[in-house]
Short mmCIF file of C-alpha atoms and ligand atoms in Angstrom, two decimals:
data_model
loop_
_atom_site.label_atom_id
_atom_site.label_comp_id
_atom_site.label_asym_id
_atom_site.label_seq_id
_atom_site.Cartn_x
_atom_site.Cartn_y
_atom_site.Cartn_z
CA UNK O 818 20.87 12.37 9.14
CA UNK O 819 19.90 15.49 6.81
CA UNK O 820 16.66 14.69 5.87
CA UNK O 821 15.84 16.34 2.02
CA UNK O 822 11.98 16.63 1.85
CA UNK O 823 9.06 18.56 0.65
CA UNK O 824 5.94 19.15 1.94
CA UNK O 825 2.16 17.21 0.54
CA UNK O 826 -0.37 19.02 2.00
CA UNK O 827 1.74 19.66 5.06
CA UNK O 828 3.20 16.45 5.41
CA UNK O 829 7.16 16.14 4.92
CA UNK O 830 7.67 13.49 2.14
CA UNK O 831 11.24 12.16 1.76
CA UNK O 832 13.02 13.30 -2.09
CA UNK O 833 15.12 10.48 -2.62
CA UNK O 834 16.07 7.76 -4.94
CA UNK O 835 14.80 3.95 -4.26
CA UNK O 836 18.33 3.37 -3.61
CA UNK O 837 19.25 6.31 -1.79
CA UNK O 838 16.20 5.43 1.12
CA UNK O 839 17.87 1.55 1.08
CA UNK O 840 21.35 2.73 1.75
CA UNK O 841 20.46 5.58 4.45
CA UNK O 842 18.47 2.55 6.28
CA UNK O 843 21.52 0.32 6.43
CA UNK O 844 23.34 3.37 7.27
CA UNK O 845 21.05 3.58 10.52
CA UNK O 846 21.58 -0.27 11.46
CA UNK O 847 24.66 0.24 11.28
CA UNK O 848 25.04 3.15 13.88
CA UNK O 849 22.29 1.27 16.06
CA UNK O 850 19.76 4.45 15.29
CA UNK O 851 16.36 3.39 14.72
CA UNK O 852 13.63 4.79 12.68
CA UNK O 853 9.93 4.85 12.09
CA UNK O 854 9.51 4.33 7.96
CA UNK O 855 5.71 5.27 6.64
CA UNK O 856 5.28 4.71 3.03
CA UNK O 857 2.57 7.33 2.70
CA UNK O 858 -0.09 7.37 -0.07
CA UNK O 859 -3.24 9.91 -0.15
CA UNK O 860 -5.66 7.62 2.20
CA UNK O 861 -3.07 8.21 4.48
CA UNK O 862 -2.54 11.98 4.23
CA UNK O 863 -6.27 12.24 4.19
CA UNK O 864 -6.28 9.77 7.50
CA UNK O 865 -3.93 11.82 9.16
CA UNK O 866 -5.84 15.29 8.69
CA UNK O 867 -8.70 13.52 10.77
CA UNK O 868 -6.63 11.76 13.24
CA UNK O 869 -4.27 14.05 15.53
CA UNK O 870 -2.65 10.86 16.61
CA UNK O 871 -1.79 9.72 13.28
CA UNK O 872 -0.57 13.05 12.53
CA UNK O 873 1.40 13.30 14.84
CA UNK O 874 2.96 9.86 13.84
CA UNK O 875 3.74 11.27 10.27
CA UNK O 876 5.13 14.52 11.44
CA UNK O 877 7.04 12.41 13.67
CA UNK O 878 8.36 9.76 11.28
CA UNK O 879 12.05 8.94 10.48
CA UNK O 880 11.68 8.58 6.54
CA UNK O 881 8.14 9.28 4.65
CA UNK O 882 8.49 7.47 0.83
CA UNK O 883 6.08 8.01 -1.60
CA UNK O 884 4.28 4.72 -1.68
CA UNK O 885 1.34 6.13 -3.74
CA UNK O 886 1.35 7.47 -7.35
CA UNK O 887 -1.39 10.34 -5.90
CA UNK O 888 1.75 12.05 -3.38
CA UNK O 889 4.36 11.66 -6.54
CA UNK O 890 1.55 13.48 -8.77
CA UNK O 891 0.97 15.79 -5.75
CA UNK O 892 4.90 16.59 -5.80
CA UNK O 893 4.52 16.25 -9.85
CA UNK O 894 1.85 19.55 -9.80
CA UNK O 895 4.26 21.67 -7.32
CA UNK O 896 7.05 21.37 -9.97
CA UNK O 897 9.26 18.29 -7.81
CA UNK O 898 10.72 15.35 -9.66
CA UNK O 899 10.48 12.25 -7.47
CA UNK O 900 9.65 8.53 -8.06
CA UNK O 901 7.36 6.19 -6.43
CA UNK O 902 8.82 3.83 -4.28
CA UNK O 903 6.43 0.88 -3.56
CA UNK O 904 6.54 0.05 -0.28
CA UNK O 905 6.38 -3.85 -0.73
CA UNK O 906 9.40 -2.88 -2.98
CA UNK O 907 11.70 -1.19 -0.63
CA UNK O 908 10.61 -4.02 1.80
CA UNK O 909 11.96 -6.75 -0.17
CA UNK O 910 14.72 -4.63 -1.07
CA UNK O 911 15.72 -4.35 2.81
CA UNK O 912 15.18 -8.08 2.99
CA UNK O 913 17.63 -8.59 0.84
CA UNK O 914 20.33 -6.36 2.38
CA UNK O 915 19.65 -7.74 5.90
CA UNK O 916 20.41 -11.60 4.36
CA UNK O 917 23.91 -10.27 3.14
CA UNK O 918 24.83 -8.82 6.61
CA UNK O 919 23.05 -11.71 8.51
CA UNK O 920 20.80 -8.90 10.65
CA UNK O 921 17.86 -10.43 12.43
CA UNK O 922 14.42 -9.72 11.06
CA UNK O 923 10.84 -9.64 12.41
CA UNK O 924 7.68 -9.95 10.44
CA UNK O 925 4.12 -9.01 12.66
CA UNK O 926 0.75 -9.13 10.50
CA UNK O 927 -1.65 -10.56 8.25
CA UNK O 928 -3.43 -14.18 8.76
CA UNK O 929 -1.95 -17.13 10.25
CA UNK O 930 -1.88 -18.93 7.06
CA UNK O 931 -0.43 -15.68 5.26
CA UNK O 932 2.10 -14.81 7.77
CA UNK O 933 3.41 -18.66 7.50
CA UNK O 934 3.69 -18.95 4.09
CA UNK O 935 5.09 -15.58 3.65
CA UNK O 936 8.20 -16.92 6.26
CA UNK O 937 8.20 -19.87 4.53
CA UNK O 938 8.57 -18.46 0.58
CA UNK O 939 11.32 -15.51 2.11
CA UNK O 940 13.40 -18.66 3.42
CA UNK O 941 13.31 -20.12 0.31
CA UNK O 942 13.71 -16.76 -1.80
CA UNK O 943 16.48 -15.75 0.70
CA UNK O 944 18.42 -18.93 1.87
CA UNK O 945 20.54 -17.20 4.30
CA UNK O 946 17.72 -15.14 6.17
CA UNK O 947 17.27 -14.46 9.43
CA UNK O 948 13.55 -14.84 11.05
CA UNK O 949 14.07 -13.91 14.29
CA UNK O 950 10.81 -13.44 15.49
CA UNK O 951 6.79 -13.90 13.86
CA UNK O 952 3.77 -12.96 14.35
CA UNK O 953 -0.30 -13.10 13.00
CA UNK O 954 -1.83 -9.86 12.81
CA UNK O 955 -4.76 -10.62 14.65
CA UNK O 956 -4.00 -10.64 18.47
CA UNK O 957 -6.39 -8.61 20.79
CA UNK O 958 -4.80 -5.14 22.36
CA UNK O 959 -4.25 -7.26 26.20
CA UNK O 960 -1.68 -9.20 24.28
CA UNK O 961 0.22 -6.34 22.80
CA UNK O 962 2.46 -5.81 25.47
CA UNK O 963 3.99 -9.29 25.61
CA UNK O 964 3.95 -9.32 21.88
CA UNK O 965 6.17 -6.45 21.95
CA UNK O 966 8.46 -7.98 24.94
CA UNK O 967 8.75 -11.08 22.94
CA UNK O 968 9.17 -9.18 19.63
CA UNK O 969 11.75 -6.79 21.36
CA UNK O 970 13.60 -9.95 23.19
CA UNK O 971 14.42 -11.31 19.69
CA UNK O 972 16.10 -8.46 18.66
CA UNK O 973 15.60 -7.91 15.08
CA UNK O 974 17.30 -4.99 12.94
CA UNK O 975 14.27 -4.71 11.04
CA UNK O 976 10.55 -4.96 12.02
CA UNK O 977 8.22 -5.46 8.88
CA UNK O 978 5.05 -4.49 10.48
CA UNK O 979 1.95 -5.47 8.20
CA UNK O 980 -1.29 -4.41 10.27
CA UNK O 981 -2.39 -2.02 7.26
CA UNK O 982 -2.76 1.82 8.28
CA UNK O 983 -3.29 3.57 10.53
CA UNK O 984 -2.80 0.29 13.13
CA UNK O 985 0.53 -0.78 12.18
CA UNK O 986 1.83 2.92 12.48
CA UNK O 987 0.46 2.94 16.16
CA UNK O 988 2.04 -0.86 16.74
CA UNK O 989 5.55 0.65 15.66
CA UNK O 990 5.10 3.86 17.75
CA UNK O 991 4.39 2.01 20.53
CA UNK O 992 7.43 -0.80 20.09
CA UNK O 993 9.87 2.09 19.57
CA UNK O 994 9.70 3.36 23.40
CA UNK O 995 11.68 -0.32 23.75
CA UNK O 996 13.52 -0.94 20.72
CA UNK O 997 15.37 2.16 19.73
CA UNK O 998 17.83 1.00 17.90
CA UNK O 999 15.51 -1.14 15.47
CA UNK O 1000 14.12 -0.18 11.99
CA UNK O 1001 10.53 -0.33 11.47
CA UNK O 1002 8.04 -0.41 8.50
CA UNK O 1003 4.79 -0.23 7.45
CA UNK O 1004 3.89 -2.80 4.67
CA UNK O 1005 0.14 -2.73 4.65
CA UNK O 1006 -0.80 -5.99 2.61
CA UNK O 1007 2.51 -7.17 1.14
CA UNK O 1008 2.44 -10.25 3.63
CA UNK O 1009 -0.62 -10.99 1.01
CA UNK O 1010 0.99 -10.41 -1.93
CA UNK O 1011 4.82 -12.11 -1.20
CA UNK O 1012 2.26 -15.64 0.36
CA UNK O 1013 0.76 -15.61 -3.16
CA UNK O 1014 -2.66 -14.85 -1.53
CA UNK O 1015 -3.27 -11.36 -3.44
CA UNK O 1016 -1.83 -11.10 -6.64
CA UNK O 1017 0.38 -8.03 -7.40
CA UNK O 1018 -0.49 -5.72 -10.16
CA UNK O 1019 1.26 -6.73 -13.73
CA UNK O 1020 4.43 -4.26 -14.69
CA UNK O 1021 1.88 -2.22 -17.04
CA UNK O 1022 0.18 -1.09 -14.20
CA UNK O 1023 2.82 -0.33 -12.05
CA UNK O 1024 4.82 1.58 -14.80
CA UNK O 1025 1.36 3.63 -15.77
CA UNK O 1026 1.01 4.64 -11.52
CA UNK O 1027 -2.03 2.68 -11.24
CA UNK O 1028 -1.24 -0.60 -8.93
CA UNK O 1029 -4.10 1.35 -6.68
CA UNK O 1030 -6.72 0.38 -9.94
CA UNK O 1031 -5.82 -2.74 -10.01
CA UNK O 1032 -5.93 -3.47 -6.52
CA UNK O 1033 -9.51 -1.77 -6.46
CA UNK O 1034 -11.14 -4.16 -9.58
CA UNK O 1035 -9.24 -7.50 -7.73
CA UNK O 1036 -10.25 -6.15 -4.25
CA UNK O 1037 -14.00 -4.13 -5.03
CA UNK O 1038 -13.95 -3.25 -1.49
CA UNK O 1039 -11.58 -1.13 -1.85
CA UNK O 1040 -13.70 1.12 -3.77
CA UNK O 1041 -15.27 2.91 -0.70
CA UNK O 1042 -11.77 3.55 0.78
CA UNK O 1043 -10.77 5.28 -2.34
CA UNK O 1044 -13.54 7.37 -3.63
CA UNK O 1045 -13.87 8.64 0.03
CA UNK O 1046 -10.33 9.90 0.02
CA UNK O 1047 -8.84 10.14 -3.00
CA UNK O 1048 -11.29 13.06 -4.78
CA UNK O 1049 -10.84 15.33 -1.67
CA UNK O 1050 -7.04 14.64 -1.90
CA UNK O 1051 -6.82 15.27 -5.53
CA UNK O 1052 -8.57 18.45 -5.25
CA UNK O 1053 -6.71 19.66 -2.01
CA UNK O 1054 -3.04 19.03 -4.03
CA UNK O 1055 -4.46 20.92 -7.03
CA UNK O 1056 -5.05 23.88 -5.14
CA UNK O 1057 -2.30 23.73 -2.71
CA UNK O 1058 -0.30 23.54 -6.51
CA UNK O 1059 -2.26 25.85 -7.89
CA UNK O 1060 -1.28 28.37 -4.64
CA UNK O 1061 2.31 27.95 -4.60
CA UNK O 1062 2.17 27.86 -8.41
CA UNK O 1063 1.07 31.68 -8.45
N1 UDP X 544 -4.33 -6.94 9.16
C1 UDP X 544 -3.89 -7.52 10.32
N2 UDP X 544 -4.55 -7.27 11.49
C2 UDP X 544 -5.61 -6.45 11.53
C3 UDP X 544 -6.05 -5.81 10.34
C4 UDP X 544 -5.37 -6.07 9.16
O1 UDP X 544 -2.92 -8.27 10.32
O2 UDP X 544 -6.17 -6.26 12.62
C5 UDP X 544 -3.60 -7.21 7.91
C6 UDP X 544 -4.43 -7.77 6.78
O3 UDP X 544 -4.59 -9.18 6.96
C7 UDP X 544 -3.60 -7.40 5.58
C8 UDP X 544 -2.95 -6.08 6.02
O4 UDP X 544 -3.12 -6.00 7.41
O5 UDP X 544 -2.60 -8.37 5.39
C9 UDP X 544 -3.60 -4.82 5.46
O6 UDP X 544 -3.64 -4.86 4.14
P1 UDP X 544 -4.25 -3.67 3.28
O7 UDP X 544 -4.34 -4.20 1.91
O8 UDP X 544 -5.48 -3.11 3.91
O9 UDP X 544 -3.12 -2.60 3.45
P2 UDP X 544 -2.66 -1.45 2.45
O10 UDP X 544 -1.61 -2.07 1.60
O11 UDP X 544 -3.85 -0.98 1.69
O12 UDP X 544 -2.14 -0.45 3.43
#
């Protein structure tokens, strides 16, 4: 696949369409060619510039969407038109698609309670879904491995992996080495939101960019992730901007 991307601070981010990033993934099912999908926001960039493995993970990723409003106002200041596309959104979105063509899926993450209700509201939401394997987020690192056998056993076309980042991009890596041909994503705390346990930010927040506000005055802890990333971030895209600008 031609990838068509641009660069956030030296990061490749994916330029494409919501609909365009659903229909190359069912492209990939369909010719059994997995792929790693990150749905990148600034913690992450920031993350990655102090983490050579997690770098290396987003250099190395199939399909980078902007997840964030901060990388589609970082593409914004370098003159490049692209929209957000919410994780949790494309997520559902692939949901969706898989029911019509009856391809296995596999949910890891979140609490017990969180992961059950979240299978148990997609089977009702999507009567014809496939579950083909599921899994709480909280298992200690000497069960990976048979996590991953049992995960990988199931076969799923697509692996919703909700461990929040950096963790659930290290999970997927490490699945990949024995399920090539699967598609895996990222979906930080949408488990949360789709089992009613977080409540997603109303449409006027989501249309203004700023889901990541409301998150931060439901969630207050949020607070120190942000103001110790975002800032640096902000001012790192203005200059890189301000560089290629000139
Ligand atoms: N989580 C998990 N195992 C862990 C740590 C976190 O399953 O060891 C889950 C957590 O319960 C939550 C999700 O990972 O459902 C992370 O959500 P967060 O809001 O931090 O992710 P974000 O959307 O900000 O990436």
């Amino acid at each position: 696949m031609k990838r068509k991307t641009h660069k956030v601070l030296g990061y490749d981010v994916d330029l494409l369409t919501f609909d365009e990033a659903v229909k190359q993934v069912l492209e990939n099912i369909k010719n059994k060619q997995g792929m790693q999908i990150v749905t990148v926001n600034p913690e992450m960039i920031e993350l990655a510039d102090k983490s050579k493995v997690f770098s290396s993970i987003l250099k190395n990723a199939d399909m980078v969407v902007p997840d964030g409003s901060g990388i589609k106002l970082a593409l914004k200041l370098q003159g490049i038109k692209q929209e957000q596309i919410p994780g949790i959104d494309l997520a559902h979105e692939l949901i969706a698609s898989c029911e019509i063509f009856n391809y296995p899926i596999a949910l890891i993450g979140a609490k017990e309670n969180v992961i059950q209700t979240t299978v148990k509201r997609l089977k009702s939401e999507f009567q014809g879904i496939n579950i083909s394997y599921y899994k709480n987020g909280y298992f200690s690192s000497s069960k990976e491995d048979e996590i991953i056998d049992s995960l990988a056993e199931s076969e799923p076309k697509l692996v919703l992996v909700a461990l929040g980042a950096p963790k659930q991009e290290i999970f997927i890596t490490k699945c990949r080495k024995k399920m090539p041909e699967s598609i895996f994503i990222g979906v930080g705390g949408s488990f949360d939101v789709w089992s009613g346990e977080v409540e997603r930010a109303p449409e006027f927040f989501r249309i203004m960019g700023c889901e990541w506000l409301y998150r931060t005055i439901k969630q207050p802890e949020r607070i120190k992730r942000i103001y110790k990333t975002l800032p640096m971030f902000l001012f790192k895209v203005i200059i890189e901007a301000a560089r290629k600008n000139g």
